[in-house]
C-alpha cells in the first residue's frame, strides 16, 4: 500500500537543490507588470468612487480570505475542517478567482514550497 503521507505531485530529481539556483529576469513579464502598474496609477484616480472601493474590499475579502486561505489552503490542501461538498466547491471557486492558479496548481505550488 502507498504511503498516505506521500506528496504525489513531486518527482524526485537527484541533482535538484533547494539552495542552489538562479534567478532569471523576463523582460516581457517586466513590461507586462509595469504596464499594468502604470495603467492602474494613471486610470485609477479617474475612476475612483467609494462604492467601487467598497466592492473592492468585499471581493478581496471573499476571494483572498474565504477562497484562498480557507478554501484552498485550510480545506483543499490540509483538510483541517469538514464541510458539505457544496460549501467546499464554493470556497474553492472563490479561491480560483484570486487568479494565482487553479486547485491542482495551488496544491503543486504548496507541495513544492513545503516539501522541497
PDB file of C-alpha atoms in Angstrom:
ATOM      1  CA  UNK A   1       0.000   0.000   0.000  1.00  0.00           C
ATOM      2  CA  UNK A   2       1.218   3.513  -0.787  1.00  0.00           C
ATOM      3  CA  UNK A   3       2.336   5.941   1.883  1.00  0.00           C
ATOM      4  CA  UNK A   4      -0.762   8.038   2.836  1.00  0.00           C
ATOM      5  CA  UNK A   5       1.516  10.987   3.668  1.00  0.00           C
ATOM      6  CA  UNK A   6       3.281  10.988   0.306  1.00  0.00           C
ATOM      7  CA  UNK A   7       3.276  14.153  -1.736  1.00  0.00           C
ATOM      8  CA  UNK A   8       2.018  12.927  -5.093  1.00  0.00           C
ATOM      9  CA  UNK A   9       2.864  15.977  -7.174  1.00  0.00           C
ATOM     10  CA  UNK A  10       6.622  15.825  -6.510  1.00  0.00           C
ATOM     11  CA  UNK A  11       9.101  13.897  -8.611  1.00  0.00           C
ATOM     12  CA  UNK A  12      12.477  13.212  -7.045  1.00  0.00           C
ATOM     13  CA  UNK A  13      15.375  14.588  -9.061  1.00  0.00           C
ATOM     14  CA  UNK A  14      18.845  13.696  -7.760  1.00  0.00           C
ATOM     15  CA  UNK A  15      20.525  16.940  -8.846  1.00  0.00           C
ATOM     16  CA  UNK A  16      17.768  19.264  -7.573  1.00  0.00           C
ATOM     17  CA  UNK A  17      18.734  21.632  -4.766  1.00  0.00           C
ATOM     18  CA  UNK A  18      16.501  23.996  -2.782  1.00  0.00           C
ATOM     19  CA  UNK A  19      19.577  26.138  -2.000  1.00  0.00           C
ATOM     20  CA  UNK A  20      21.371  26.446  -5.322  1.00  0.00           C
ATOM     21  CA  UNK A  21      19.562  28.026  -8.202  1.00  0.00           C
ATOM     22  CA  UNK A  22      19.412  31.048 -10.422  1.00  0.00           C
ATOM     23  CA  UNK A  23      17.090  33.976 -10.882  1.00  0.00           C
ATOM     24  CA  UNK A  24      16.047  34.627 -14.465  1.00  0.00           C
ATOM     25  CA  UNK A  25      14.717  38.028 -15.477  1.00  0.00           C
ATOM     26  CA  UNK A  26      11.943  38.078 -18.043  1.00  0.00           C
ATOM     27  CA  UNK A  27      11.799  41.429 -19.869  1.00  0.00           C
ATOM     28  CA  UNK A  28       8.368  40.586 -21.302  1.00  0.00           C
ATOM     29  CA  UNK A  29       6.883  39.946 -17.848  1.00  0.00           C
ATOM     30  CA  UNK A  30       8.524  43.115 -16.536  1.00  0.00           C
ATOM     31  CA  UNK A  31       6.908  45.102 -19.351  1.00  0.00           C
ATOM     32  CA  UNK A  32       3.535  43.473 -18.694  1.00  0.00           C
ATOM     33  CA  UNK A  33       3.637  44.123 -14.934  1.00  0.00           C
ATOM     34  CA  UNK A  34       4.985  47.641 -15.434  1.00  0.00           C
ATOM     35  CA  UNK A  35       2.225  48.374 -17.939  1.00  0.00           C
ATOM     36  CA  UNK A  36      -0.457  47.124 -15.558  1.00  0.00           C
ATOM     37  CA  UNK A  37       1.003  49.222 -12.728  1.00  0.00           C
ATOM     38  CA  UNK A  38       1.199  52.292 -14.966  1.00  0.00           C
ATOM     39  CA  UNK A  39      -2.402  51.849 -16.122  1.00  0.00           C
ATOM     40  CA  UNK A  40      -3.620  51.413 -12.549  1.00  0.00           C
ATOM     41  CA  UNK A  41      -1.780  54.508 -11.312  1.00  0.00           C
ATOM     42  CA  UNK A  42      -2.957  56.583 -14.280  1.00  0.00           C
ATOM     43  CA  UNK A  43      -6.554  55.435 -14.666  1.00  0.00           C
ATOM     44  CA  UNK A  44      -7.324  54.501 -11.060  1.00  0.00           C
ATOM     45  CA  UNK A  45      -7.786  58.054  -9.778  1.00  0.00           C
ATOM     46  CA  UNK A  46     -10.032  58.871 -12.740  1.00  0.00           C
ATOM     47  CA  UNK A  47     -12.463  56.084 -11.888  1.00  0.00           C
ATOM     48  CA  UNK A  48     -12.344  56.166  -8.073  1.00  0.00           C
ATOM     49  CA  UNK A  49     -15.550  56.124  -6.049  1.00  0.00           C
ATOM     50  CA  UNK A  50     -16.456  54.994  -2.552  1.00  0.00           C
ATOM     51  CA  UNK A  51     -18.832  52.397  -3.999  1.00  0.00           C
ATOM     52  CA  UNK A  52     -16.010  50.931  -6.094  1.00  0.00           C
ATOM     53  CA  UNK A  53     -13.760  50.875  -3.013  1.00  0.00           C
ATOM     54  CA  UNK A  54     -16.442  49.007  -1.040  1.00  0.00           C
ATOM     55  CA  UNK A  55     -16.829  46.449  -3.848  1.00  0.00           C
ATOM     56  CA  UNK A  56     -13.040  46.034  -3.972  1.00  0.00           C
ATOM     57  CA  UNK A  57     -12.874  45.374  -0.222  1.00  0.00           C
ATOM     58  CA  UNK A  58     -15.781  42.903  -0.347  1.00  0.00           C
ATOM     59  CA  UNK A  59     -14.464  40.938  -3.327  1.00  0.00           C
ATOM     60  CA  UNK A  60     -10.926  40.928  -1.949  1.00  0.00           C
ATOM     61  CA  UNK A  61     -12.241  39.551   1.329  1.00  0.00           C
ATOM     62  CA  UNK A  62     -14.275  36.882  -0.433  1.00  0.00           C
ATOM     63  CA  UNK A  63     -11.529  35.739  -2.764  1.00  0.00           C
ATOM     64  CA  UNK A  64      -8.390  36.038  -0.632  1.00  0.00           C
ATOM     65  CA  UNK A  65      -9.776  35.240   2.803  1.00  0.00           C
ATOM     66  CA  UNK A  66     -12.603  32.819   2.069  1.00  0.00           C
ATOM     67  CA  UNK A  67     -11.280  31.418  -1.189  1.00  0.00           C
ATOM     68  CA  UNK A  68      -7.504  31.269  -0.971  1.00  0.00           C
ATOM     69  CA  UNK A  69      -6.924  30.984   2.783  1.00  0.00           C
ATOM     70  CA  UNK A  70      -9.957  28.950   3.853  1.00  0.00           C
ATOM     71  CA  UNK A  71     -10.973  27.148   0.653  1.00  0.00           C
ATOM     72  CA  UNK A  72      -7.639  26.336  -0.942  1.00  0.00           C
ATOM     73  CA  UNK A  73      -5.252  26.231   1.986  1.00  0.00           C
ATOM     74  CA  UNK A  74      -7.185  25.088   5.060  1.00  0.00           C
ATOM     75  CA  UNK A  75      -9.734  22.846   3.303  1.00  0.00           C
ATOM     76  CA  UNK A  76      -8.346  21.625  -0.015  1.00  0.00           C
ATOM     77  CA  UNK A  77      -4.670  21.257   0.929  1.00  0.00           C
ATOM     78  CA  UNK A  78      -4.729  20.421   4.648  1.00  0.00           C
ATOM     79  CA  UNK A  79      -8.302  19.115   5.134  1.00  0.00           C
ATOM     80  CA  UNK A  80      -8.270  20.873   8.515  1.00  0.00           C
ATOM     81  CA  UNK A  81     -12.065  21.119   8.794  1.00  0.00           C
ATOM     82  CA  UNK A  82     -15.132  19.349   7.480  1.00  0.00           C
ATOM     83  CA  UNK A  83     -17.885  20.966   5.470  1.00  0.00           C
ATOM     84  CA  UNK A  84     -20.555  19.983   2.957  1.00  0.00           C
ATOM     85  CA  UNK A  85     -19.320  19.373  -0.577  1.00  0.00           C
ATOM     86  CA  UNK A  86     -21.308  22.335  -1.935  1.00  0.00           C
ATOM     87  CA  UNK A  87     -19.538  24.696   0.518  1.00  0.00           C
ATOM     88  CA  UNK A  88     -16.113  23.268  -0.320  1.00  0.00           C
ATOM     89  CA  UNK A  89     -16.780  23.836  -4.020  1.00  0.00           C
ATOM     90  CA  UNK A  90     -17.892  27.431  -3.437  1.00  0.00           C
ATOM     91  CA  UNK A  91     -14.801  28.156  -1.315  1.00  0.00           C
ATOM     92  CA  UNK A  92     -12.505  26.605  -3.934  1.00  0.00           C
ATOM     93  CA  UNK A  93     -14.297  28.583  -6.659  1.00  0.00           C
ATOM     94  CA  UNK A  94     -13.639  31.804  -4.709  1.00  0.00           C
ATOM     95  CA  UNK A  95     -10.004  30.733  -4.387  1.00  0.00           C
ATOM     96  CA  UNK A  96      -9.745  30.226  -8.130  1.00  0.00           C
ATOM     97  CA  UNK A  97     -10.976  33.805  -8.644  1.00  0.00           C
ATOM     98  CA  UNK A  98      -7.784  35.045  -6.924  1.00  0.00           C
ATOM     99  CA  UNK A  99      -6.072  34.247 -10.212  1.00  0.00           C
ATOM    100  CA  UNK A 100      -2.927  32.602  -8.842  1.00  0.00           C
ATOM    101  CA  UNK A 101      -3.777  29.147 -10.124  1.00  0.00           C
ATOM    102  CA  UNK A 102      -6.469  26.525 -10.093  1.00  0.00           C
ATOM    103  CA  UNK A 103      -6.830  23.834  -7.422  1.00  0.00           C
ATOM    104  CA  UNK A 104      -4.193  21.499  -8.889  1.00  0.00           C
ATOM    105  CA  UNK A 105      -1.696  24.327  -9.399  1.00  0.00           C
ATOM    106  CA  UNK A 106      -2.133  25.580  -5.836  1.00  0.00           C
ATOM    107  CA  UNK A 107      -1.610  22.093  -4.404  1.00  0.00           C
ATOM    108  CA  UNK A 108       1.515  21.630  -6.532  1.00  0.00           C
ATOM    109  CA  UNK A 109       2.935  25.031  -5.550  1.00  0.00           C
ATOM    110  CA  UNK A 110       2.210  24.371  -1.884  1.00  0.00           C
ATOM    111  CA  UNK A 111       3.861  20.950  -2.067  1.00  0.00           C
ATOM    112  CA  UNK A 112       6.945  22.358  -3.781  1.00  0.00           C
ATOM    113  CA  UNK A 113       7.266  25.133  -1.217  1.00  0.00           C
ATOM    114  CA  UNK A 114       6.703  22.982   1.862  1.00  0.00           C
ATOM    115  CA  UNK A 115       8.365  19.732   0.802  1.00  0.00           C
ATOM    116  CA  UNK A 116      11.306  20.817  -1.367  1.00  0.00           C
TER     117      UNK A 116
END
